[in-house]
Short mmCIF file of C-alpha atoms in Angstrom, two decimals:
data_model
loop_
_atom_site.label_atom_id
_atom_site.label_comp_id
_atom_site.label_asym_id
_atom_site.label_seq_id
_atom_site.Cartn_x
_atom_site.Cartn_y
_atom_site.Cartn_z
CA UNK A 1 -151.23 -120.10 73.51
CA UNK A 2 -147.35 -120.83 73.60
CA UNK A 3 -146.60 -117.80 75.82
CA UNK A 4 -149.14 -118.61 78.40
CA UNK A 5 -147.82 -122.05 79.07
CA UNK A 6 -144.35 -120.57 79.40
CA UNK A 7 -145.59 -118.18 82.00
CA UNK A 8 -145.90 -119.34 85.61
CA UNK A 9 -149.33 -118.96 86.76
CA UNK A 10 -148.51 -117.14 90.09
CA UNK A 11 -146.13 -114.76 88.45
CA UNK A 12 -148.61 -111.77 88.19
CA UNK A 13 -152.16 -111.16 89.23
CA UNK A 14 -152.85 -109.77 85.59
CA UNK A 15 -153.46 -113.04 83.82
CA UNK A 16 -156.02 -113.91 86.44
CA UNK A 17 -157.94 -110.51 85.83
CA UNK A 18 -157.54 -111.05 82.27
CA UNK A 19 -158.98 -114.72 82.33
CA UNK A 20 -162.14 -113.46 84.50
CA UNK A 21 -162.77 -110.76 81.67
CA UNK A 22 -162.59 -113.32 79.25
CA UNK A 23 -164.60 -115.86 81.01
CA UNK A 24 -167.53 -113.14 81.60
CA UNK A 25 -166.97 -111.33 78.41
CA UNK A 26 -170.15 -112.90 76.92
CA UNK A 27 -172.49 -111.57 79.19
CA UNK A 28 -170.73 -108.47 79.85
CA UNK A 29 -171.02 -107.68 76.10
CA UNK A 30 -174.68 -108.65 76.20
CA UNK A 31 -174.97 -106.21 79.20
CA UNK A 32 -173.31 -103.37 77.39
CA UNK A 33 -175.54 -104.06 74.32
CA UNK A 34 -178.63 -104.08 76.60
CA UNK A 35 -177.28 -100.69 78.11
CA UNK A 36 -176.61 -98.97 74.99
CA UNK A 37 -180.13 -99.66 73.55
CA UNK A 38 -181.91 -98.92 76.63
CA UNK A 39 -179.90 -95.34 77.20
CA UNK A 40 -179.83 -94.63 73.61
CA UNK A 41 -183.32 -95.61 72.80
CA UNK A 42 -184.74 -92.95 75.50
CA UNK A 43 -182.23 -90.29 74.34
CA UNK A 44 -183.20 -90.49 70.75
CA UNK A 45 -186.85 -89.91 71.89
CA UNK A 46 -185.41 -86.84 73.83
CA UNK A 47 -183.96 -85.68 70.69
CA UNK A 48 -186.95 -85.97 68.60
CA UNK A 49 -188.09 -89.59 67.80
CA UNK A 50 -191.78 -90.51 68.82
CA UNK A 51 -192.05 -90.70 72.74
CA UNK A 52 -191.22 -93.90 74.27
CA UNK A 53 -190.27 -95.20 70.72
CA UNK A 54 -186.71 -94.08 70.20
CA UNK A 55 -185.83 -97.32 68.92
CA UNK A 56 -188.75 -99.76 67.80
CA UNK A 57 -187.87 -102.09 64.82
CA UNK A 58 -191.71 -102.57 64.18
CA UNK A 59 -192.35 -98.89 64.28
CA UNK A 60 -189.22 -98.34 62.05
CA UNK A 61 -190.34 -101.06 59.55
CA UNK A 62 -193.52 -99.46 59.28
CA UNK A 63 -192.02 -95.93 58.80
CA UNK A 64 -189.81 -97.71 56.11
CA UNK A 65 -192.77 -99.57 54.37
CA UNK A 66 -194.47 -95.98 54.03
CA UNK A 67 -191.24 -94.36 52.92
CA UNK A 68 -191.26 -97.04 50.16
CA UNK A 69 -194.99 -96.40 49.47
CA UNK A 70 -196.05 -99.83 50.53
CA UNK A 71 -198.93 -98.40 52.63
CA UNK A 72 -200.88 -95.26 52.45
CA UNK A 73 -200.73 -93.75 55.77
CA UNK A 74 -198.83 -90.39 55.39
CA UNK A 75 -198.17 -90.11 58.97
CA UNK A 76 -195.76 -92.96 59.02
CA UNK A 77 -193.44 -92.26 56.16
CA UNK A 78 -189.63 -92.16 56.95
CA UNK A 79 -186.42 -94.05 56.36
CA UNK A 80 -185.22 -94.25 60.04
CA UNK A 81 -181.29 -93.81 59.79
CA UNK A 82 -181.05 -95.67 62.96
CA UNK A 83 -182.37 -98.82 61.09
CA UNK A 84 -179.38 -98.22 58.18
CA UNK A 85 -177.24 -97.89 60.94
CA UNK A 86 -178.26 -101.50 62.71
CA UNK A 87 -177.78 -103.24 59.37
CA UNK A 88 -174.23 -101.39 58.45
CA UNK A 89 -172.87 -101.47 61.84
CA UNK A 90 -173.69 -105.10 62.10
CA UNK A 91 -172.37 -106.03 58.76
CA UNK A 92 -169.01 -104.08 59.61
CA UNK A 93 -168.50 -105.91 62.96
CA UNK A 94 -169.15 -109.22 61.39
CA UNK A 95 -166.76 -108.44 58.56
CA UNK A 96 -164.17 -107.23 60.94
CA UNK A 97 -164.90 -110.04 63.48
CA UNK A 98 -164.60 -112.58 60.33
CA UNK A 99 -168.31 -113.58 61.22
CA UNK A 100 -169.86 -112.76 57.98
CA UNK A 101 -171.12 -116.22 56.61
CA UNK A 102 -173.29 -116.02 53.79
CA UNK A 103 -175.73 -119.12 54.45
CA UNK A 104 -179.31 -119.75 54.01
CA UNK A 105 -181.74 -122.14 52.80
CA UNK A 106 -183.60 -123.03 56.01
CA UNK A 107 -187.40 -122.70 55.40
CA UNK A 108 -187.16 -119.15 53.88
CA UNK A 109 -190.83 -118.98 53.10
CA UNK A 110 -191.87 -120.12 56.62
CA UNK A 111 -189.40 -117.51 57.89
CA UNK A 112 -190.77 -114.61 55.63
CA UNK A 113 -194.33 -115.47 57.04
CA UNK A 114 -192.81 -115.50 60.58
CA UNK A 115 -191.45 -112.11 60.08
CA UNK A 116 -194.82 -110.96 58.88
CA UNK A 117 -196.54 -112.45 61.94
CA UNK A 118 -194.01 -110.76 64.19
CA UNK A 119 -194.94 -107.57 62.99
CA UNK A 120 -198.55 -108.44 63.51
CA UNK A 121 -197.92 -109.50 66.87
CA UNK A 122 -195.71 -106.00 67.48
CA UNK A 123 -198.77 -104.02 66.02
CA UNK A 124 -201.32 -105.75 68.38
CA UNK A 125 -199.00 -104.80 71.47
CA UNK A 126 -198.10 -101.47 69.94
CA UNK A 127 -194.51 -102.08 69.60
CA UNK A 128 -191.67 -104.49 69.37
CA UNK A 129 -189.66 -106.05 72.53
CA UNK A 130 -187.35 -103.12 72.67
CA UNK A 131 -190.28 -100.54 72.48
CA UNK A 132 -191.75 -102.68 75.46
CA UNK A 133 -188.65 -102.09 77.37
CA UNK A 134 -188.70 -98.43 76.68
CA UNK A 135 -192.08 -98.10 77.50
CA UNK A 136 -191.70 -99.95 80.86
CA UNK A 137 -188.47 -97.90 81.28
CA UNK A 138 -190.60 -94.69 81.15
CA UNK A 139 -192.94 -95.87 83.83
CA UNK A 140 -195.70 -96.96 81.10
CA UNK A 141 -197.03 -99.87 83.21
CA UNK A 142 -199.59 -100.71 80.77
CA UNK A 143 -196.56 -102.47 78.91
CA UNK A 144 -196.15 -105.07 81.77
CA UNK A 145 -198.85 -107.15 80.57
CA UNK A 146 -196.78 -107.31 77.12
CA UNK A 147 -193.63 -108.50 79.01
CA UNK A 148 -195.60 -111.33 80.61
CA UNK A 149 -196.90 -112.32 77.34
CA UNK A 150 -193.36 -112.30 75.76
CA UNK A 151 -191.86 -114.53 78.63
CA UNK A 152 -194.90 -116.84 78.13
CA UNK A 153 -194.47 -116.92 74.35
CA UNK A 154 -190.61 -117.58 74.69
CA UNK A 155 -191.50 -120.31 77.10
CA UNK A 156 -193.96 -122.03 74.89
CA UNK A 157 -191.53 -121.59 71.90
CA UNK A 158 -188.76 -123.30 74.06
CA UNK A 159 -191.42 -125.93 74.70
CA UNK A 160 -191.57 -126.74 70.93
CA UNK A 161 -187.72 -126.65 70.64
CA UNK A 162 -187.48 -129.07 73.32
CA UNK A 163 -189.75 -131.62 71.47
CA UNK A 164 -188.01 -131.50 68.48
CA UNK A 165 -189.16 -128.38 66.60
CA UNK A 166 -186.58 -127.37 63.87
CA UNK A 167 -186.97 -125.38 60.74
CA UNK A 168 -183.83 -127.21 58.83
CA UNK A 169 -180.19 -126.75 58.92
CA UNK A 170 -178.98 -123.76 56.70
CA UNK A 171 -176.01 -124.22 54.26
CA UNK A 172 -173.27 -121.90 52.85
CA UNK A 173 -174.36 -119.79 49.89
CA UNK A 174 -172.55 -117.65 47.38
CA UNK A 175 -171.56 -114.49 49.06
CA UNK A 176 -173.78 -112.21 47.17
CA UNK A 177 -176.81 -113.55 49.03
CA UNK A 178 -175.46 -112.57 52.28
CA UNK A 179 -174.55 -109.13 50.91
CA UNK A 180 -177.92 -108.25 49.70
CA UNK A 181 -179.26 -106.64 52.69
CA UNK A 182 -176.32 -104.54 53.52
CA UNK A 183 -176.36 -103.47 50.02
CA UNK A 184 -179.72 -102.44 50.14
CA UNK A 185 -178.96 -100.38 53.17
CA UNK A 186 -175.87 -98.80 51.52
CA UNK A 187 -178.14 -98.08 48.60
CA UNK A 188 -181.22 -96.60 50.75
CA UNK A 189 -178.66 -94.44 52.59
CA UNK A 190 -177.51 -93.06 49.25
CA UNK A 191 -181.01 -92.42 48.09
CA UNK A 192 -181.88 -90.68 51.58
CA UNK A 193 -178.86 -88.37 51.20
CA UNK A 194 -179.56 -87.62 47.60
CA UNK A 195 -183.15 -86.75 48.78
CA UNK A 196 -184.60 -89.14 46.16
CA UNK A 197 -188.21 -88.63 45.17
CA UNK A 198 -188.72 -92.30 45.30
CA UNK A 199 -188.83 -92.12 49.19
CA UNK A 200 -191.63 -90.57 50.97
CA UNK A 201 -191.31 -88.61 53.93
CA UNK A 202 -194.13 -87.44 56.64
CA UNK A 203 -194.74 -83.63 56.96
CA UNK A 204 -196.69 -84.70 60.34
CA UNK A 205 -197.38 -87.49 62.70
CA UNK A 206 -194.66 -89.90 64.26
CA UNK A 207 -192.97 -90.23 60.87
CA UNK A 208 -192.10 -86.64 61.05
CA UNK A 209 -190.59 -86.85 64.73
CA UNK A 210 -186.97 -87.29 64.22
CA UNK A 211 -183.92 -87.31 66.06
CA UNK A 212 -180.94 -85.32 64.13
CA UNK A 213 -179.83 -87.69 61.17
CA UNK A 214 -176.03 -87.85 62.35
CA UNK A 215 -176.88 -88.71 66.01
CA UNK A 216 -179.55 -91.23 64.68
CA UNK A 217 -177.55 -93.07 62.27
CA UNK A 218 -174.23 -92.84 64.70
CA UNK A 219 -176.41 -94.53 67.47
CA UNK A 220 -177.46 -97.46 65.00
CA UNK A 221 -174.14 -97.97 63.92
CA UNK A 222 -172.90 -98.50 67.33
CA UNK A 223 -175.96 -100.68 68.55
CA UNK A 224 -175.60 -102.58 65.35
CA UNK A 225 -172.06 -103.32 66.01
CA UNK A 226 -172.40 -104.12 69.80
CA UNK A 227 -175.49 -106.54 68.94
CA UNK A 228 -173.54 -108.42 66.29
CA UNK A 229 -170.39 -108.81 68.74
CA UNK A 230 -172.69 -109.95 71.64
CA UNK A 231 -175.20 -111.79 69.74
CA UNK A 232 -178.01 -109.75 71.87
CA UNK A 233 -181.47 -111.05 71.47
CA UNK A 234 -184.27 -110.14 73.81
CA UNK A 235 -186.13 -113.62 73.39
CA UNK A 236 -182.91 -115.65 73.34
CA UNK A 237 -181.83 -113.69 76.80
CA UNK A 238 -185.39 -114.66 78.07
CA UNK A 239 -185.33 -118.10 76.82
CA UNK A 240 -181.94 -118.87 78.13
CA UNK A 241 -182.70 -117.49 81.39
CA UNK A 242 -185.78 -119.56 81.61
CA UNK A 243 -183.75 -122.85 80.52
CA UNK A 244 -180.37 -122.19 82.59
CA UNK A 245 -182.03 -120.20 85.45
CA UNK A 246 -179.02 -118.02 85.45
CA UNK A 247 -179.41 -114.22 85.71
CA UNK A 248 -176.50 -113.54 83.71
CA UNK A 249 -178.37 -114.92 80.61
CA UNK A 250 -181.10 -112.24 81.56
CA UNK A 251 -178.40 -109.55 81.87
CA UNK A 252 -179.08 -107.80 78.43
CA UNK A 253 -182.79 -107.57 79.21
CA UNK A 254 -182.25 -106.35 82.54
CA UNK A 255 -179.47 -103.85 81.54
CA UNK A 256 -181.82 -102.19 78.94
CA UNK A 257 -184.70 -101.88 81.22
CA UNK A 258 -182.37 -100.53 83.93
CA UNK A 259 -180.68 -98.11 81.58
CA UNK A 260 -184.01 -97.14 80.11
CA UNK A 261 -185.33 -96.33 83.54
CA UNK A 262 -182.13 -94.13 84.48
CA UNK A 263 -181.75 -92.13 81.45
CA UNK A 264 -185.78 -91.48 81.40
CA UNK A 265 -185.20 -89.97 84.71
CA UNK A 266 -182.33 -88.14 83.74
CA UNK A 267 -184.20 -86.48 80.69
CA UNK A 268 -187.49 -86.26 82.44
CA UNK A 269 -189.69 -88.46 80.69
CA UNK A 270 -190.27 -90.98 83.53
CA UNK A 271 -193.91 -90.78 84.23
CA UNK A 272 -195.02 -93.75 86.19
CA UNK A 273 -198.73 -95.09 85.77
CA UNK A 274 -201.01 -96.42 83.30
CA UNK A 275 -202.88 -93.01 82.24
CA UNK A 276 -201.66 -90.57 79.54
CA UNK A 277 -198.95 -93.01 78.33
CA UNK A 278 -198.06 -92.32 74.92
CA UNK A 279 -198.59 -94.95 72.37
CA UNK A 280 -200.50 -97.19 74.63
CA UNK A 281 -203.84 -98.64 75.46
CA UNK A 282 -205.36 -100.38 78.49
CA UNK A 283 -206.29 -103.79 76.84
CA UNK A 284 -203.85 -105.85 78.77
CA UNK A 285 -205.28 -108.93 77.36
CA UNK A 286 -204.40 -108.24 73.69
CA UNK A 287 -201.09 -106.93 74.78
CA UNK A 288 -200.34 -110.25 76.45
CA UNK A 289 -201.51 -112.06 73.35
CA UNK A 290 -199.42 -109.44 70.83
CA UNK A 291 -196.15 -110.22 72.74
CA UNK A 292 -196.89 -113.70 73.28
CA UNK A 293 -197.27 -114.06 69.46
CA UNK A 294 -193.87 -112.24 69.24
CA UNK A 295 -192.27 -114.51 71.81
CA UNK A 296 -193.15 -118.00 70.45
CA UNK A 297 -192.62 -116.81 66.71
CA UNK A 298 -189.28 -115.16 67.67
CA UNK A 299 -188.00 -118.42 69.19
CA UNK A 300 -189.29 -120.52 66.11
CA UNK A 301 -187.47 -118.53 63.75
CA UNK A 302 -184.27 -117.99 65.99
CA UNK A 303 -184.52 -114.40 67.12
CA UNK A 304 -186.39 -111.41 68.16
CA UNK A 305 -187.15 -108.64 65.21
CA UNK A 306 -183.98 -106.70 66.15
CA UNK A 307 -181.85 -109.99 66.02
CA UNK A 308 -183.27 -111.05 62.71
CA UNK A 309 -182.04 -107.48 61.35
CA UNK A 310 -178.67 -108.24 62.84
CA UNK A 311 -178.28 -111.87 61.58
CA UNK A 312 -179.66 -110.68 58.24
CA UNK A 313 -176.70 -108.11 58.42
CA UNK A 314 -174.10 -110.79 58.85
CA UNK A 315 -174.86 -112.91 55.76
CA UNK A 316 -177.99 -115.13 56.99
CA UNK A 317 -180.21 -115.31 53.88
CA UNK A 318 -182.87 -116.93 56.33
CA UNK A 319 -182.86 -113.85 58.42
CA UNK A 320 -183.08 -111.67 55.45
CA UNK A 321 -186.16 -113.74 54.55
CA UNK A 322 -187.55 -112.93 57.90
CA UNK A 323 -186.80 -109.19 57.71
CA UNK A 324 -188.39 -108.90 54.28
CA UNK A 325 -191.37 -110.60 55.79
CA UNK A 326 -191.42 -108.05 58.31
CA UNK A 327 -191.20 -105.25 55.94
CA UNK A 328 -194.37 -106.90 54.39
CA UNK A 329 -196.00 -107.37 57.48
CA UNK A 330 -195.47 -103.78 58.51
CA UNK A 331 -197.29 -102.51 55.48
CA UNK A 332 -200.09 -105.05 55.85
CA UNK A 333 -200.38 -103.84 59.71
CA UNK A 334 -200.99 -100.36 58.40
CA UNK A 335 -203.07 -101.19 55.13
CA UNK A 336 -205.33 -103.43 57.10
CA UNK A 337 -205.61 -101.54 60.48
CA UNK A 338 -204.17 -104.28 62.14
CA UNK A 339 -202.08 -102.18 64.47
CA UNK A 340 -203.75 -101.23 67.99
CA UNK A 341 -204.72 -97.43 68.65
CA UNK A 342 -204.97 -96.01 71.51
CA UNK A 343 -208.36 -96.91 72.16
CA UNK A 344 -207.65 -100.49 72.01
CA UNK A 345 -207.09 -103.48 69.50
CA UNK A 346 -208.66 -103.14 66.01
CA UNK A 347 -211.24 -106.02 64.90
CA UNK A 348 -208.69 -106.63 62.13
CA UNK A 349 -205.97 -106.81 64.67
CA UNK A 350 -207.72 -109.12 66.89
CA UNK A 351 -208.53 -111.50 64.08
CA UNK A 352 -205.09 -111.49 62.72
CA UNK A 353 -203.26 -112.14 66.09
CA UNK A 354 -205.54 -114.96 66.70
CA UNK A 355 -205.11 -116.54 63.31
CA UNK A 356 -201.49 -115.99 63.43
CA UNK A 357 -201.17 -117.59 66.60
CA UNK A 358 -203.15 -120.58 65.39
CA UNK A 359 -200.80 -120.88 62.17
CA UNK A 360 -197.77 -120.69 64.39
CA UNK A 361 -198.96 -123.51 66.71
CA UNK A 362 -199.87 -125.59 63.49
CA UNK A 363 -196.26 -125.00 62.07
CA UNK A 364 -194.86 -126.00 65.63
CA UNK A 365 -196.94 -129.04 65.78
CA UNK A 366 -196.37 -130.09 61.99
CA UNK A 367 -192.68 -129.46 62.13
CA UNK A 368 -192.23 -131.04 65.30
CA UNK A 369 -194.14 -134.14 64.07
CA UNK A 370 -191.80 -134.62 61.12
CA UNK A 371 -188.82 -134.56 63.18
CA UNK A 372 -190.48 -137.15 65.54
CA UNK A 373 -191.26 -139.28 62.45
CA UNK A 374 -187.54 -138.85 61.49
CA UNK A 375 -186.52 -140.01 64.93
CA UNK A 376 -188.74 -142.93 64.40
CA UNK B 1 -197.53 -141.43 63.43
CA UNK B 2 -197.84 -141.16 67.34
CA UNK B 3 -199.54 -138.08 68.91
CA UNK B 4 -198.80 -137.32 72.64
CA UNK B 5 -200.40 -134.97 74.92
CA UNK B 6 -198.67 -131.83 73.70
CA UNK B 7 -199.58 -132.28 70.20
CA UNK B 8 -203.06 -132.94 71.01
CA UNK B 9 -203.17 -129.96 73.37
CA UNK B 10 -201.42 -127.67 70.69
CA UNK B 11 -203.98 -128.90 68.21
CA UNK B 12 -206.97 -127.96 70.43
CA UNK B 13 -205.35 -124.58 71.07
CA UNK B 14 -205.03 -123.88 67.42
CA UNK B 15 -208.45 -124.87 66.98
CA UNK B 16 -209.78 -122.89 69.60
CA UNK B 17 -208.04 -119.70 68.50
CA UNK B 18 -209.48 -120.30 64.87
CA UNK B 19 -213.02 -120.45 66.49
CA UNK B 20 -212.17 -117.21 68.62
CA UNK B 21 -210.92 -115.51 65.61
CA UNK B 22 -214.27 -116.50 63.63
CA UNK B 23 -216.47 -115.26 66.79
CA UNK B 24 -214.44 -111.95 66.76
CA UNK B 25 -214.76 -111.67 63.04
CA UNK B 26 -218.48 -111.74 63.36
CA UNK B 27 -218.71 -109.51 66.46
CA UNK B 28 -218.32 -105.63 66.87
CA UNK B 29 -214.83 -104.54 68.13
CA UNK B 30 -213.11 -101.25 68.85
CA UNK B 31 -214.04 -98.47 66.42
CA UNK B 32 -211.56 -98.48 63.43
CA UNK B 33 -210.57 -94.89 62.60
CA UNK B 34 -212.72 -93.81 59.87
CA UNK B 35 -210.75 -92.49 56.75
CA UNK B 36 -209.77 -88.82 56.99
CA UNK B 37 -211.62 -86.12 55.23
CA UNK B 38 -211.14 -82.62 55.08
CA UNK B 39 -213.87 -80.28 55.77
CA UNK B 40 -216.21 -79.04 53.14
CA UNK B 41 -216.35 -81.66 49.98
CA UNK B 42 -219.12 -79.69 48.43
CA UNK B 43 -219.54 -75.63 48.11
CA UNK B 44 -222.98 -76.06 50.03
CA UNK B 45 -221.09 -78.15 52.79
CA UNK B 46 -218.28 -75.22 53.09
CA UNK B 47 -220.71 -72.41 53.39
CA UNK B 48 -222.57 -74.55 56.09
CA UNK B 49 -219.37 -74.99 58.02
CA UNK B 50 -218.35 -71.29 57.56
CA UNK B 51 -221.84 -70.33 59.08
CA UNK B 52 -221.39 -72.51 61.84
CA UNK B 53 -217.68 -71.17 62.62
CA UNK B 54 -219.08 -67.40 62.34
CA UNK B 55 -221.73 -68.16 64.65
CA UNK B 56 -219.33 -70.01 67.16
CA UNK B 57 -216.92 -66.91 66.80
CA UNK B 58 -219.87 -64.53 67.57
CA UNK B 59 -220.64 -66.32 70.73
CA UNK B 60 -223.90 -67.92 69.56
CA UNK B 61 -223.00 -71.53 70.81
CA UNK B 62 -226.81 -72.77 70.35
CA UNK B 63 -226.88 -71.62 66.73
CA UNK B 64 -223.51 -73.10 66.07
CA UNK B 65 -224.50 -76.45 67.59
CA UNK B 66 -227.78 -76.59 65.69
CA UNK B 67 -225.93 -75.93 62.29
CA UNK B 68 -223.08 -78.49 63.11
CA UNK B 69 -225.48 -80.98 64.07
CA UNK B 70 -227.53 -80.71 60.74
CA UNK B 71 -224.30 -80.62 58.97
CA UNK B 72 -222.96 -83.85 60.57
CA UNK B 73 -226.03 -85.47 59.74
CA UNK B 74 -225.42 -85.02 55.99
CA UNK B 75 -221.71 -85.28 56.39
CA UNK B 76 -220.91 -87.91 59.30
CA UNK B 77 -217.12 -88.56 57.93
CA UNK B 78 -215.77 -85.09 58.54
CA UNK B 79 -213.72 -84.43 61.50
CA UNK B 80 -213.86 -80.79 61.81
CA UNK B 81 -217.22 -80.24 62.88
CA UNK B 82 -216.76 -82.38 65.78
CA UNK B 83 -213.86 -79.86 66.82
CA UNK B 84 -216.30 -77.13 66.44
CA UNK B 85 -219.10 -78.80 68.38
CA UNK B 86 -216.53 -79.42 71.19
CA UNK B 87 -215.39 -75.92 71.48
CA UNK B 88 -219.26 -74.96 71.44
CA UNK B 89 -220.11 -77.54 74.07
CA UNK B 90 -217.10 -76.53 76.29
CA UNK B 91 -218.37 -72.88 75.84
CA UNK B 92 -221.51 -73.83 77.22
CA UNK B 93 -219.87 -75.67 80.23
CA UNK B 94 -221.05 -79.24 78.67
CA UNK B 95 -217.48 -80.68 79.42
CA UNK B 96 -218.75 -84.26 79.00
CA UNK B 97 -220.09 -83.79 75.54
CA UNK B 98 -217.00 -81.55 74.68
CA UNK B 99 -214.66 -84.65 75.60
CA UNK B 100 -216.87 -86.97 73.57
CA UNK B 101 -216.58 -84.78 70.53
CA UNK B 102 -212.97 -83.87 70.74
CA UNK B 103 -212.30 -87.75 71.15
CA UNK B 104 -214.68 -88.54 67.98
CA UNK B 105 -212.38 -85.89 66.05
CA UNK B 106 -209.33 -87.20 67.14
CA UNK B 107 -210.38 -90.66 66.37
CA UNK B 108 -211.20 -89.51 62.67
CA UNK B 109 -208.04 -87.56 62.43
CA UNK B 110 -205.13 -88.14 64.65
CA UNK B 111 -203.50 -85.01 63.34
CA UNK B 112 -205.70 -82.85 65.69
CA UNK B 113 -203.38 -84.32 68.57
CA UNK B 114 -200.08 -83.95 66.61
CA UNK B 115 -197.98 -81.16 68.16
CA UNK B 116 -196.26 -80.95 64.57
CA UNK B 117 -199.36 -80.41 62.60
CA UNK B 118 -201.25 -77.28 61.67
CA UNK B 119 -204.34 -78.96 62.99
CA UNK B 120 -203.07 -79.27 66.55
CA UNK B 121 -206.03 -78.35 69.01
CA UNK B 122 -204.08 -79.93 71.87
CA UNK B 123 -204.31 -76.46 74.14
CA UNK B 124 -208.03 -76.67 73.79
CA UNK B 125 -208.47 -80.17 74.62
CA UNK B 126 -206.08 -80.02 77.63
CA UNK B 127 -207.95 -76.72 78.77
CA UNK B 128 -211.19 -78.81 78.74
CA UNK B 129 -209.57 -81.96 80.64
CA UNK B 130 -208.08 -79.79 83.01
CA UNK B 131 -211.15 -77.61 83.85
CA UNK B 132 -213.86 -79.93 82.65
CA UNK B 133 -213.46 -83.08 84.89
CA UNK B 134 -214.77 -81.43 88.11
CA UNK B 135 -218.26 -80.23 86.33
CA UNK B 136 -218.39 -83.69 84.53
CA UNK B 137 -218.27 -85.27 87.76
CA UNK B 138 -221.22 -83.17 89.16
CA UNK B 139 -223.17 -83.40 86.16
CA UNK B 140 -222.73 -87.27 85.67
CA UNK B 141 -223.73 -88.40 89.08
CA UNK B 142 -221.71 -91.51 89.63
CA UNK B 143 -224.47 -93.43 91.55
CA UNK B 144 -227.19 -92.60 88.59
CA UNK B 145 -225.27 -92.48 85.31
CA UNK B 146 -222.07 -94.80 86.03
CA UNK B 147 -222.16 -95.86 82.56
CA UNK B 148 -221.71 -92.24 81.09
CA UNK B 149 -219.42 -91.42 83.70
CA UNK B 150 -217.13 -94.53 82.68
CA UNK B 151 -217.34 -93.54 79.08
CA UNK B 152 -216.38 -89.94 79.50
CA UNK B 153 -213.60 -91.02 81.58
CA UNK B 154 -212.32 -93.40 78.99
CA UNK B 155 -212.61 -90.71 76.25
CA UNK B 156 -210.75 -88.27 78.47
CA UNK B 157 -208.05 -91.19 78.82
CA UNK B 158 -207.66 -91.63 75.17
CA UNK B 159 -207.37 -87.91 74.72
CA UNK B 160 -204.35 -87.66 77.24
CA UNK B 161 -202.65 -90.86 75.53
CA UNK B 162 -203.22 -89.38 72.08
CA UNK B 163 -201.92 -85.94 73.30
CA UNK B 164 -199.04 -87.68 74.98
CA UNK B 165 -197.71 -88.89 71.53
CA UNK B 166 -195.89 -92.28 70.47
CA UNK B 167 -195.30 -94.12 67.31
CA UNK B 168 -199.15 -94.81 66.13
#
């Protein structure tokens, strides 16, 4: 600070350039994260991950739940190295940037349920918001209804926030609380490397479609670190854009979509249309509802599924509750056949989505009313 | 406690969603994949299926279809006979029924559409989809049998999506 005061402002053009970068570093970092997620997501599919699902938090959670024997679908069992990479990359970036804060205590049970509901919404849509972008980027126009639903859900969530919805303040907690998720990730990584018999692994199906381990974990580490530094959140990006009407706030989502399109074209996986799209169906209304559920729930619990993973990795026990809820939800999505198929949504999926949406609206109503009572 | 329009609208929506969930719960939806079963749960079933396979290999499509139809009446939860039926119908030129049988098999056991699986039958399905649609269009005259035509089209689209892969 002292040096800046001593230097004359007109002496060199460098300070001006530096200040532009500094002024814009937030959205530039978010854009870089979006580019990395979109590009690497497609590339990971090219290298072996399921098509249009190179990165998908809900699919990864279902794979993880299967690997831990939490459900019985033998086709969905694998500890995705990308997921471990996200956690460890974000935790490392948070430590290096002195942003690791162990805190929690803000409605943990509701956040756990919220995490489960996120997985139900993703299951009905057939993918998380990142997969939605990857599907769109590969030319799968059936995902467009999901995008509209996500925007609508985020808008509704922000309406609740504007009207006083709040899950309560988080408070500092002993360090071990914040370290639990990164430590679990380290333990899981060791178990994977030692080929522990406790972890199941699919021999066929999506769980058997894998990018090379080293590349997958490397991509996860990079994306996790970038996302922690940039605070990348798809629903947050959309919400901030809706509130501020400034395109810079949507730069992450736009960059993710753009890079997914470009890399899809480069690797030859861009097939525009609605027919023969992998992991999709033509039930547009239910796709809208599924992503709408993800949108509103994400806003209420403070971040999209990917953001919950990153927040949990930087010490938030509240987000860790949501992540554990996501794991439980992922297991239920498989066990109860909640996830949609290529035919369309299942009866269990339809009922779960409708009941979950009703539950979220009631929670929003109740917690909002409590807030207004406090104000009164 | 003061309720405003937003509260009332939210409560009404939540109630409507719960009612809709109740309605959906009592009505029929899309088929849920049946539990996967391997062929031949009893020695008799194994021999029936073996005979049907032999008939198919010998080019006796009609005989194979009869045997498989009887077999499925007693063992409706097994996917493999549907694959064999699809092959038999395709061999006879009845592509519409072949597509339907392939779809039934893949719904029951997605491994049939999985490139990494030993059970993969994608080549056969693709062949029927590639060569079979034109005859289907002729067989299922759009003016006379629009619903059947739409059903075959839906089944074909489902098979194409399954063969394309994905994470489900």
